[in-house]
JSON list of C-alpha atoms in Angstrom, two decimals:
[
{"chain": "S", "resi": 21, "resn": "UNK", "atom": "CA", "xyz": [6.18, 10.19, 13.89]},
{"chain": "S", "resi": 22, "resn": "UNK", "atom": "CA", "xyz": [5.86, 8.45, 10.36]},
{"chain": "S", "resi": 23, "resn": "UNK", "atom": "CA", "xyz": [2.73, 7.08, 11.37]},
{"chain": "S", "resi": 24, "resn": "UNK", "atom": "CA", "xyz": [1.33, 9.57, 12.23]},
{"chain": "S", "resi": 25, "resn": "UNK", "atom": "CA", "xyz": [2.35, 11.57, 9.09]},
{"chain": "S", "resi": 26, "resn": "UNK", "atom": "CA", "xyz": [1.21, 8.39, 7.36]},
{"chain": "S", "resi": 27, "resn": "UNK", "atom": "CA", "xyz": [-2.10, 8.92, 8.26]},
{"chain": "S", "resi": 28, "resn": "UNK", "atom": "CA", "xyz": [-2.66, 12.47, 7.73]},
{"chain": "S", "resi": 29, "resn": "UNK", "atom": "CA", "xyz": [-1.27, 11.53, 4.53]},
{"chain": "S", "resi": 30, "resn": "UNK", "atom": "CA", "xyz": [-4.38, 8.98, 3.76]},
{"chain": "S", "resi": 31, "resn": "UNK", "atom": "CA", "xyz": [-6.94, 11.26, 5.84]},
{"chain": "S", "resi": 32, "resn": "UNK", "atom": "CA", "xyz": [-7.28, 13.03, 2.52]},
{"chain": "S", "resi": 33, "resn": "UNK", "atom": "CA", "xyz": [-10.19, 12.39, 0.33]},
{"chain": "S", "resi": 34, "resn": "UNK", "atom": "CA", "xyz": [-8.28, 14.25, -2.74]},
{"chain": "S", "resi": 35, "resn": "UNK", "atom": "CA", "xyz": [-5.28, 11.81, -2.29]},
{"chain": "S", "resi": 36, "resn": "UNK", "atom": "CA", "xyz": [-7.19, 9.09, -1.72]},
{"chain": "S", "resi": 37, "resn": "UNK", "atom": "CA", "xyz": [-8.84, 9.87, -5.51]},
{"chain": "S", "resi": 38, "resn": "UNK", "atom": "CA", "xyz": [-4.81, 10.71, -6.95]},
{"chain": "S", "resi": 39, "resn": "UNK", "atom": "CA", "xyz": [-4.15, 7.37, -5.56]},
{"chain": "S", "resi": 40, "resn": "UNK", "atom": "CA", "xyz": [-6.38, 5.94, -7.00]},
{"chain": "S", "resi": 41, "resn": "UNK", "atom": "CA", "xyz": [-5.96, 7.65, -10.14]},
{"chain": "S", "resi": 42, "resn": "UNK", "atom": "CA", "xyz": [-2.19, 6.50, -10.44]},
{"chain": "S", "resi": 43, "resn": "UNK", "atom": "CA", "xyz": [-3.61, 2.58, -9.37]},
{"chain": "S", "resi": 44, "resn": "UNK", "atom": "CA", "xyz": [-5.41, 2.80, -12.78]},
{"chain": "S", "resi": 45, "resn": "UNK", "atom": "CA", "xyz": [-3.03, 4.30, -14.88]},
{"chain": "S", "resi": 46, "resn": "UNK", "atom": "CA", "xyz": [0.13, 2.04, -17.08]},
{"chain": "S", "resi": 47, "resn": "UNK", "atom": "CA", "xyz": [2.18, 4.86, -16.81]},
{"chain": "S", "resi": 48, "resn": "UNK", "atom": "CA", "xyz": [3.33, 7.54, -14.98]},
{"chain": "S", "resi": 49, "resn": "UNK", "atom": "CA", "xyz": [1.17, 10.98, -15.23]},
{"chain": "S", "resi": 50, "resn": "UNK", "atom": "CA", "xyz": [1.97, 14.30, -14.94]},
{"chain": "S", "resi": 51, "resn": "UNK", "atom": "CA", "xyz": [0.62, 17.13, -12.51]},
{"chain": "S", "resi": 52, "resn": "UNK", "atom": "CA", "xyz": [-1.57, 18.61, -15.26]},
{"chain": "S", "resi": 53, "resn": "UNK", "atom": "CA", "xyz": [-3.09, 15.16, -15.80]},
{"chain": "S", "resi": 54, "resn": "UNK", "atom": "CA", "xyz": [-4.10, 14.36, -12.44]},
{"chain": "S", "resi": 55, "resn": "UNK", "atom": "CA", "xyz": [-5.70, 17.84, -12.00]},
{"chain": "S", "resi": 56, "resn": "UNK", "atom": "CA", "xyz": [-7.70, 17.13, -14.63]},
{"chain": "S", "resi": 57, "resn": "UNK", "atom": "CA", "xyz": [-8.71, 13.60, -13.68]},
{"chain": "S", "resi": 58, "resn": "UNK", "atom": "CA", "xyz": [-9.05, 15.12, -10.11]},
{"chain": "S", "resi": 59, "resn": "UNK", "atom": "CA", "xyz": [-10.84, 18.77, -10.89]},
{"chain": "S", "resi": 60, "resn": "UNK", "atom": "CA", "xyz": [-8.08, 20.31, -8.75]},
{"chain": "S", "resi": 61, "resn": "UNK", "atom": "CA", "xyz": [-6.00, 22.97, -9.40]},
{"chain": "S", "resi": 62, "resn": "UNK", "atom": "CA", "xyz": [-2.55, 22.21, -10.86]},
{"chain": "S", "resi": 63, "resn": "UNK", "atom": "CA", "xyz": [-0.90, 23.70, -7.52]},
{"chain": "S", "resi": 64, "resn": "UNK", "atom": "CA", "xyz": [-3.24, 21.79, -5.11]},
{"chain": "S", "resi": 65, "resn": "UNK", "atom": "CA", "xyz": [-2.24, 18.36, -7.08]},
{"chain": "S", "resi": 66, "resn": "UNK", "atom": "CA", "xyz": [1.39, 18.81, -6.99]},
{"chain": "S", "resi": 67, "resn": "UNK", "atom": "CA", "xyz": [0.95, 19.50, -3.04]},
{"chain": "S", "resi": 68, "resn": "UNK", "atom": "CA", "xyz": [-1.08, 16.51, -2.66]},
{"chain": "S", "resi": 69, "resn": "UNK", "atom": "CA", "xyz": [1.23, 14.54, -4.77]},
{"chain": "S", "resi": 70, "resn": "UNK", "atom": "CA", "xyz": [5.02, 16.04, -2.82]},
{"chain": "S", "resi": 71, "resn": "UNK", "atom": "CA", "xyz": [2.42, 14.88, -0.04]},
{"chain": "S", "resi": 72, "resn": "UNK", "atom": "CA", "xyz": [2.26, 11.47, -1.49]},
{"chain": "S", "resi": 73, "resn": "UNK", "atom": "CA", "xyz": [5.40, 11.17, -2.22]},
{"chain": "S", "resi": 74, "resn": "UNK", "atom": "CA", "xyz": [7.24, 11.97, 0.62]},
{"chain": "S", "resi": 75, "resn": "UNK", "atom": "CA", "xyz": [5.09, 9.19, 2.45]},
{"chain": "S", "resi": 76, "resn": "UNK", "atom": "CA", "xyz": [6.55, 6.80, -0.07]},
{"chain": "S", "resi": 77, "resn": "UNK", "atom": "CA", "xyz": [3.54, 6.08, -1.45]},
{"chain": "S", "resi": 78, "resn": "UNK", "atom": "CA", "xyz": [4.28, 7.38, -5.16]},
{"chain": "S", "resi": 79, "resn": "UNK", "atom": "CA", "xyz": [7.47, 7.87, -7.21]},
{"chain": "S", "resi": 80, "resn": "UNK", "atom": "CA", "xyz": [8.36, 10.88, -9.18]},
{"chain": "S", "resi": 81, "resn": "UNK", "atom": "CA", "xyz": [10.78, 10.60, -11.97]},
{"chain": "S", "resi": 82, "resn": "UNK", "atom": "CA", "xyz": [11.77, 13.31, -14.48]},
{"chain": "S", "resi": 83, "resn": "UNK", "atom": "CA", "xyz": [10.13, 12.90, -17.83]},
{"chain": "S", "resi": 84, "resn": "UNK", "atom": "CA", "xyz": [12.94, 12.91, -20.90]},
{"chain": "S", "resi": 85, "resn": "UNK", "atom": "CA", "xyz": [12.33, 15.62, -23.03]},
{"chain": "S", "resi": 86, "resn": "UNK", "atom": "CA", "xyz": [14.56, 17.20, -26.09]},
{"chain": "S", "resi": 87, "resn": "UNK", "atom": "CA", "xyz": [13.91, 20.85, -24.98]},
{"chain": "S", "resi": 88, "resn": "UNK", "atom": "CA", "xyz": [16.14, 22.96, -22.68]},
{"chain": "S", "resi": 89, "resn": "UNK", "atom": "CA", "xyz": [14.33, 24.19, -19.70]},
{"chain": "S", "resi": 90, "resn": "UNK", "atom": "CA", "xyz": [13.42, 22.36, -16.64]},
{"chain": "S", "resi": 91, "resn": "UNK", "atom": "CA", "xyz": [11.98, 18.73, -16.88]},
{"chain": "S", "resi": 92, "resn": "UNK", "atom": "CA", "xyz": [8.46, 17.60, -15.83]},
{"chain": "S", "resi": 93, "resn": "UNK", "atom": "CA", "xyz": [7.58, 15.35, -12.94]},
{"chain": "S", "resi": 94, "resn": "UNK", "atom": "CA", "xyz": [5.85, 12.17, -13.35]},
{"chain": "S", "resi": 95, "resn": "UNK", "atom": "CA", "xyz": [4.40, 10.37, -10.94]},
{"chain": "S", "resi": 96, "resn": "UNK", "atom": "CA", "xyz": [3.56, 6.21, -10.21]},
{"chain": "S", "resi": 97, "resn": "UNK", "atom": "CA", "xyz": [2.66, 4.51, -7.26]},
{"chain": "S", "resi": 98, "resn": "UNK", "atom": "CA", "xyz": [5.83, 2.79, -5.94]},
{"chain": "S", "resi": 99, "resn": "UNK", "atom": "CA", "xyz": [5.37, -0.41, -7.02]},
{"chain": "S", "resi": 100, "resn": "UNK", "atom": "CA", "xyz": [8.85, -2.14, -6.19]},
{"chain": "S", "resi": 101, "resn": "UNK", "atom": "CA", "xyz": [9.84, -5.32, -4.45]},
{"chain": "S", "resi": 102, "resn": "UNK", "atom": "CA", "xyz": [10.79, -4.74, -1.18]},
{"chain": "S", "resi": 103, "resn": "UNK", "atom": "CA", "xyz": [14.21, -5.75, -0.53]},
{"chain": "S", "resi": 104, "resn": "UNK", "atom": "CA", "xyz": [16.43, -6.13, 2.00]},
{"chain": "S", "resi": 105, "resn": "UNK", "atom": "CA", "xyz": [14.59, -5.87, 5.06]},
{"chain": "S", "resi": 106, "resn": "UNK", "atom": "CA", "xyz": [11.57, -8.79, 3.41]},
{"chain": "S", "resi": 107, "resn": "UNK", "atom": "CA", "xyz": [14.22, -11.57, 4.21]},
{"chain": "S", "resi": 108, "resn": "UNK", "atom": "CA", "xyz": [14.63, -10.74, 7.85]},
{"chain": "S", "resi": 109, "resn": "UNK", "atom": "CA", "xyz": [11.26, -10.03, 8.47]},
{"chain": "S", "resi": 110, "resn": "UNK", "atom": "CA", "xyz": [10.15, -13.81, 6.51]},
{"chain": "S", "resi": 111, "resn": "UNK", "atom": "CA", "xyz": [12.50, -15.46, 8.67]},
{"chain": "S", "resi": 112, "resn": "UNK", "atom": "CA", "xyz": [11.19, -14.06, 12.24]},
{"chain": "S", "resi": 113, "resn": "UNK", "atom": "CA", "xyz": [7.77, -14.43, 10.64]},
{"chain": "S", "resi": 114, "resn": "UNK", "atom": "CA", "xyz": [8.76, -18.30, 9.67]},
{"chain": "S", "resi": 115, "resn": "UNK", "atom": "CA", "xyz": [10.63, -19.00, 13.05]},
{"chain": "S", "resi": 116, "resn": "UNK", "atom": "CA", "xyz": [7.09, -17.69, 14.98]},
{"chain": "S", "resi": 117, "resn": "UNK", "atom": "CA", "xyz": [4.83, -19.84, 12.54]},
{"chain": "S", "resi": 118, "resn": "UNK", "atom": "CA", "xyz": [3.59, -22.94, 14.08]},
{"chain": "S", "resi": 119, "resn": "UNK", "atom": "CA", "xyz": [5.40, -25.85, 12.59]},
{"chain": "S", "resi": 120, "resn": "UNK", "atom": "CA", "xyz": [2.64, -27.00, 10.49]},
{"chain": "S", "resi": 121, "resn": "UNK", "atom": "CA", "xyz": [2.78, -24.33, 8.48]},
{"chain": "S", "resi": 122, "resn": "UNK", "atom": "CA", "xyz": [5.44, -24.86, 5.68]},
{"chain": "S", "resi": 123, "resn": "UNK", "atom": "CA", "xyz": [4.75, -22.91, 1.95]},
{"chain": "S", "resi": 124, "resn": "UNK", "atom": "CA", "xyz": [6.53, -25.02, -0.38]},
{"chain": "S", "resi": 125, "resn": "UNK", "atom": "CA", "xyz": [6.40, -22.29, -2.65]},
{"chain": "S", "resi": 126, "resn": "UNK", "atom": "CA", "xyz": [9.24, -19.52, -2.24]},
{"chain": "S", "resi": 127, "resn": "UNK", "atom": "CA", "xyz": [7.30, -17.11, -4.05]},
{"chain": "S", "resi": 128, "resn": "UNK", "atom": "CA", "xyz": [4.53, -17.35, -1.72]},
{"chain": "S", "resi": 129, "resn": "UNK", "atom": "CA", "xyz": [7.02, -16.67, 1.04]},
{"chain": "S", "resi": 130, "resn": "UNK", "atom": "CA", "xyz": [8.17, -13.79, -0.76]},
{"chain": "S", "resi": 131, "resn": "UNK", "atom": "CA", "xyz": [4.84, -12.25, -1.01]},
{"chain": "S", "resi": 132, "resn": "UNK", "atom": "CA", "xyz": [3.98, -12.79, 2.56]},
{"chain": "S", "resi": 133, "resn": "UNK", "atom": "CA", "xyz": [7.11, -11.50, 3.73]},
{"chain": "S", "resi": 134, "resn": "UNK", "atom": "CA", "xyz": [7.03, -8.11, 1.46]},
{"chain": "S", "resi": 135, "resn": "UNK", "atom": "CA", "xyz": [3.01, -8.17, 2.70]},
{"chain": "S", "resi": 136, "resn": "UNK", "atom": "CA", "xyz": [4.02, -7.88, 6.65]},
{"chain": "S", "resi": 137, "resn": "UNK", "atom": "CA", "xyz": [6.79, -6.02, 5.95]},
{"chain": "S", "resi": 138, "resn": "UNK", "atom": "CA", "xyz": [4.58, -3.44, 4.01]},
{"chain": "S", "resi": 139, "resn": "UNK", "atom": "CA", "xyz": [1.65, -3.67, 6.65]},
{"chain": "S", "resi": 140, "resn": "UNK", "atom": "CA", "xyz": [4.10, -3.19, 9.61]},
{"chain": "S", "resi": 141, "resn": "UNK", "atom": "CA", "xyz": [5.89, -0.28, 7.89]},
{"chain": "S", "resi": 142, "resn": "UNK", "atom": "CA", "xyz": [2.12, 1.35, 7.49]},
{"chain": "S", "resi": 143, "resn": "UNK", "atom": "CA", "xyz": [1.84, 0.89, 11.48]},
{"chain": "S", "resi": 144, "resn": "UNK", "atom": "CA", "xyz": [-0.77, -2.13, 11.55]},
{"chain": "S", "resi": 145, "resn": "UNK", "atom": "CA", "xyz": [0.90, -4.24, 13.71]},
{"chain": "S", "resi": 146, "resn": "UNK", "atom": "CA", "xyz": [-0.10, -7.91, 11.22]},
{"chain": "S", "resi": 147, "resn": "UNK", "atom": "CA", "xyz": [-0.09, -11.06, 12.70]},
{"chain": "S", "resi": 148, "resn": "UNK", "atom": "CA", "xyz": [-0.13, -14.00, 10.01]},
{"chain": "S", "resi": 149, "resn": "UNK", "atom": "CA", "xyz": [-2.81, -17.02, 10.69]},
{"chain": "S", "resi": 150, "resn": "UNK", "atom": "CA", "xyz": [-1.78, -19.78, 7.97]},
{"chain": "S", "resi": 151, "resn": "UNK", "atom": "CA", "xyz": [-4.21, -21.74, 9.05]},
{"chain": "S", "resi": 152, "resn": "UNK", "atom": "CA", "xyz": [-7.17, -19.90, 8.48]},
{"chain": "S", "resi": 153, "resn": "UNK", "atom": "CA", "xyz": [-5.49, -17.53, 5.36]},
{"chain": "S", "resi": 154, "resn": "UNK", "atom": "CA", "xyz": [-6.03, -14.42, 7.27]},
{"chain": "S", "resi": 155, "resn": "UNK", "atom": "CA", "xyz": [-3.66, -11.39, 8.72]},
{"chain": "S", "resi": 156, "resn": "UNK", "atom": "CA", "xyz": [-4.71, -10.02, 11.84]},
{"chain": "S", "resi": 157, "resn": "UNK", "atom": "CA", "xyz": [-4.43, -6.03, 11.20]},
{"chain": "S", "resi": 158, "resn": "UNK", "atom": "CA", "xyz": [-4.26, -5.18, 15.71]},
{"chain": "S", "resi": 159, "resn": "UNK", "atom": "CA", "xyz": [-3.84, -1.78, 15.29]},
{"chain": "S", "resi": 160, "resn": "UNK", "atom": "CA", "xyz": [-5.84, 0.78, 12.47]},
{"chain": "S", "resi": 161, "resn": "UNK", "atom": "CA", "xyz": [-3.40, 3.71, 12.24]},
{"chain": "S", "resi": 162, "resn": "UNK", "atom": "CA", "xyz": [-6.56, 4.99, 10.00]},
{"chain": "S", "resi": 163, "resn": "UNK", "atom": "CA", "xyz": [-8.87, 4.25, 12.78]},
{"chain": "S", "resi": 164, "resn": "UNK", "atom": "CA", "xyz": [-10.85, 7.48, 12.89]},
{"chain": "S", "resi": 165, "resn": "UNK", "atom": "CA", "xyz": [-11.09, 8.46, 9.28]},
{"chain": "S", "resi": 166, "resn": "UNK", "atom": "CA", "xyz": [-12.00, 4.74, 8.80]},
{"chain": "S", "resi": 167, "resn": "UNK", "atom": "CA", "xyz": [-15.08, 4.81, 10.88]},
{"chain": "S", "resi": 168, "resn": "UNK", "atom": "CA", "xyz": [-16.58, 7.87, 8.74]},
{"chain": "S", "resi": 169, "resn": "UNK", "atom": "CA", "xyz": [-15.62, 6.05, 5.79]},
{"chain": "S", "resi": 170, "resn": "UNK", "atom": "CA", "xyz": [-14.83, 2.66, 5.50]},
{"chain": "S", "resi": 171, "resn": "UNK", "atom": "CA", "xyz": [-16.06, 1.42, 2.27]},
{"chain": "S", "resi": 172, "resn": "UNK", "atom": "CA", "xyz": [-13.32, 4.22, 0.95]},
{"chain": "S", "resi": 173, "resn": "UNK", "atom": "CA", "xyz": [-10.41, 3.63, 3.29]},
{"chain": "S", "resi": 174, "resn": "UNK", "atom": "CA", "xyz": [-10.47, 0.14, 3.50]},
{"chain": "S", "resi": 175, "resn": "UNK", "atom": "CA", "xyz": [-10.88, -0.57, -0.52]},
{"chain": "S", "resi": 176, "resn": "UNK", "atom": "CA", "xyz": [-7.57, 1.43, -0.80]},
{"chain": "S", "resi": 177, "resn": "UNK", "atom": "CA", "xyz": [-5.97, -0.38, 1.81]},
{"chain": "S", "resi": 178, "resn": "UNK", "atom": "CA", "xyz": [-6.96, -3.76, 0.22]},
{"chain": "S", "resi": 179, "resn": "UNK", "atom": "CA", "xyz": [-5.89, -2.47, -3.23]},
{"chain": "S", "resi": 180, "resn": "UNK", "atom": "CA", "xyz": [-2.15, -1.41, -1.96]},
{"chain": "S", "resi": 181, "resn": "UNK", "atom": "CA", "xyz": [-2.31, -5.06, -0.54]},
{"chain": "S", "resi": 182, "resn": "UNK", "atom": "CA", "xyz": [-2.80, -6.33, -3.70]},
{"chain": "S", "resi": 183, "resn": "UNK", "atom": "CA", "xyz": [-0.12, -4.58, -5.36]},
{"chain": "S", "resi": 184, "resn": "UNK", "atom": "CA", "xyz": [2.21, -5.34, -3.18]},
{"chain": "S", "resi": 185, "resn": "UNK", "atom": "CA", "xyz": [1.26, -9.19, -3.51]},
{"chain": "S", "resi": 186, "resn": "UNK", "atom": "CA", "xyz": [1.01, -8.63, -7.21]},
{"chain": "S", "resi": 187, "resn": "UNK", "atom": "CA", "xyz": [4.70, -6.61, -7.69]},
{"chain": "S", "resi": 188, "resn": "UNK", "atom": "CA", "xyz": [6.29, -9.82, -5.61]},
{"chain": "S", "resi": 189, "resn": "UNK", "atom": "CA", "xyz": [4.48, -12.15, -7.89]},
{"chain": "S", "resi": 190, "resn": "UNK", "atom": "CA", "xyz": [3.57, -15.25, -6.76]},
{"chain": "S", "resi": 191, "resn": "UNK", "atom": "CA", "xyz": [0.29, -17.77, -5.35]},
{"chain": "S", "resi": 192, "resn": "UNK", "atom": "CA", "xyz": [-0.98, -15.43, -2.87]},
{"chain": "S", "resi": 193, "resn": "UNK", "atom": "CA", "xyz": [-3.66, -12.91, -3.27]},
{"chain": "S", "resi": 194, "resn": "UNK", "atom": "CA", "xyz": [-6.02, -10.81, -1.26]},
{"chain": "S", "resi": 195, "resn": "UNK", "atom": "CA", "xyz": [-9.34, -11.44, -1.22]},
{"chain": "S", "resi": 196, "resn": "UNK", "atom": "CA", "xyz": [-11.18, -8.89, 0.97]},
{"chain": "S", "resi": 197, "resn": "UNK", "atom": "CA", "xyz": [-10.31, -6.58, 4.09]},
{"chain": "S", "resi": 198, "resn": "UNK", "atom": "CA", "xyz": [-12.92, -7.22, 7.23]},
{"chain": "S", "resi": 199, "resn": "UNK", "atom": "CA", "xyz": [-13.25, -4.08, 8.60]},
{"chain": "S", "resi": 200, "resn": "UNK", "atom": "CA", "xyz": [-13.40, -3.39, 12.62]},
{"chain": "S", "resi": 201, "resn": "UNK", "atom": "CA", "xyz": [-14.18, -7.47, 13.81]},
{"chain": "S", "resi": 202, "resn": "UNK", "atom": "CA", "xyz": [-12.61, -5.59, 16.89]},
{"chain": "S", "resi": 203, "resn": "UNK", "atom": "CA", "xyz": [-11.86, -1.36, 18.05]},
{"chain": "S", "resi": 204, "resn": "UNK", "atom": "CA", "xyz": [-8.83, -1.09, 15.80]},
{"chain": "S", "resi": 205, "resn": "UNK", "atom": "CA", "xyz": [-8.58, -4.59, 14.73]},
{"chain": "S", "resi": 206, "resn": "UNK", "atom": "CA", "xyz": [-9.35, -5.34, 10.94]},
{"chain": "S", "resi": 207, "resn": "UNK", "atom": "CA", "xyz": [-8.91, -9.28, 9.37]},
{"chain": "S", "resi": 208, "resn": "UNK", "atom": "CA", "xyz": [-7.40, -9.20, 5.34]},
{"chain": "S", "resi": 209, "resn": "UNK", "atom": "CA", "xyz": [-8.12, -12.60, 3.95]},
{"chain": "S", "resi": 210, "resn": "UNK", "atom": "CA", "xyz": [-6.00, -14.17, 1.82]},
{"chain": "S", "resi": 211, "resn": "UNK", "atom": "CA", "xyz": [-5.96, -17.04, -0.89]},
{"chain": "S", "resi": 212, "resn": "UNK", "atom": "CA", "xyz": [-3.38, -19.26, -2.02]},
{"chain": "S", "resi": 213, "resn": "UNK", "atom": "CA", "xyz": [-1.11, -19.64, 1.11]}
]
């Protein structure tokens, strides 16, 4: 069920543009903000934002104010490590690596770990190929909307990659998402593994 309320989430071109939005922002924005950056109305952006944020894809935190009266959202893409489940995850990933593959670097492990952990959460299904710096994405969840517009979809996909690799900090970056090299299968290639 949260996949599939994933991707109605993403199969919006207005959410796609408020994520994208927030992705360029410092700072967290308020609904009035984004309908401007948007051209929505101030209702339709704090739907598509509740939207957002229920699918964990933004925050929203109350904004401080020295008035009475009811506080104003603010809303951020989540941009946190992810925790407790990236060190289980890194250690089946590790344990099904072929041997050669070793990262001396723990930050790099980090990253790949919160990476798959991410992309599995989103319903890809990633397989890691050290060898060859690549993640096998099996399964679009976005499939359909994908085909009709891939340039879109996939640059969004490949710039939530790169946050997540950029909030863990670390070697590891993305350097482009191949899109469809099979039915639902995509390949992200990555640098610095």
């Amino acid at each position: 069920m949260a996949e599939a309320s994933t991707g109605r989430t993403l199969a919006s071109a207005s959410r796609l543009a408020i994520l994208q939005l927030l992705r360029e922002r410092a700072e967290p924005v308020g609904v009035q903000e984004v309908a401007d950056a948007t051209g929505l109305h101030p209702n339709t952006a704090r739907e598509h934002l509740d939207r957002l944020v229920a699918a964990r894809f933004v925050e929203r935190t109350a904004e401080r104010r020295g008035t009475p009266g009811r506080p104003r959202w603010r809303y951020a893409l989540v941009r946190r490590p992810a925790a407790a489940g990236a060190d289980e995850l890194f250690r089946r990933a590790y344990l099904a690596a072929p041997p050669s593959w070793e990262p001396a670097d723990p930050d790099a492990r980090r990253q790949v770990a919160a990476l798959e952990l991410h992309l599995d959460d989103l319903g890809f299904d990633p397989e890691l190929e050290p060898a060859t710096e690549t993640v096998h994405l099996r399964r679009c969840p976005y499939a359909a909307l994908a085909r009709e517009r891939t340039e879109l979809m996939c640059q969004v996909h490949l710039e939530l990659v790169r946050d997540v690799l950029e909030v863990e900090g670390g070697p590891v970056t993305a350097e482009r998402l191949e899109p469809f090299v099979g039915p639902q299968h995509c390949l992200l290639h990555l640098r610095g593994l």
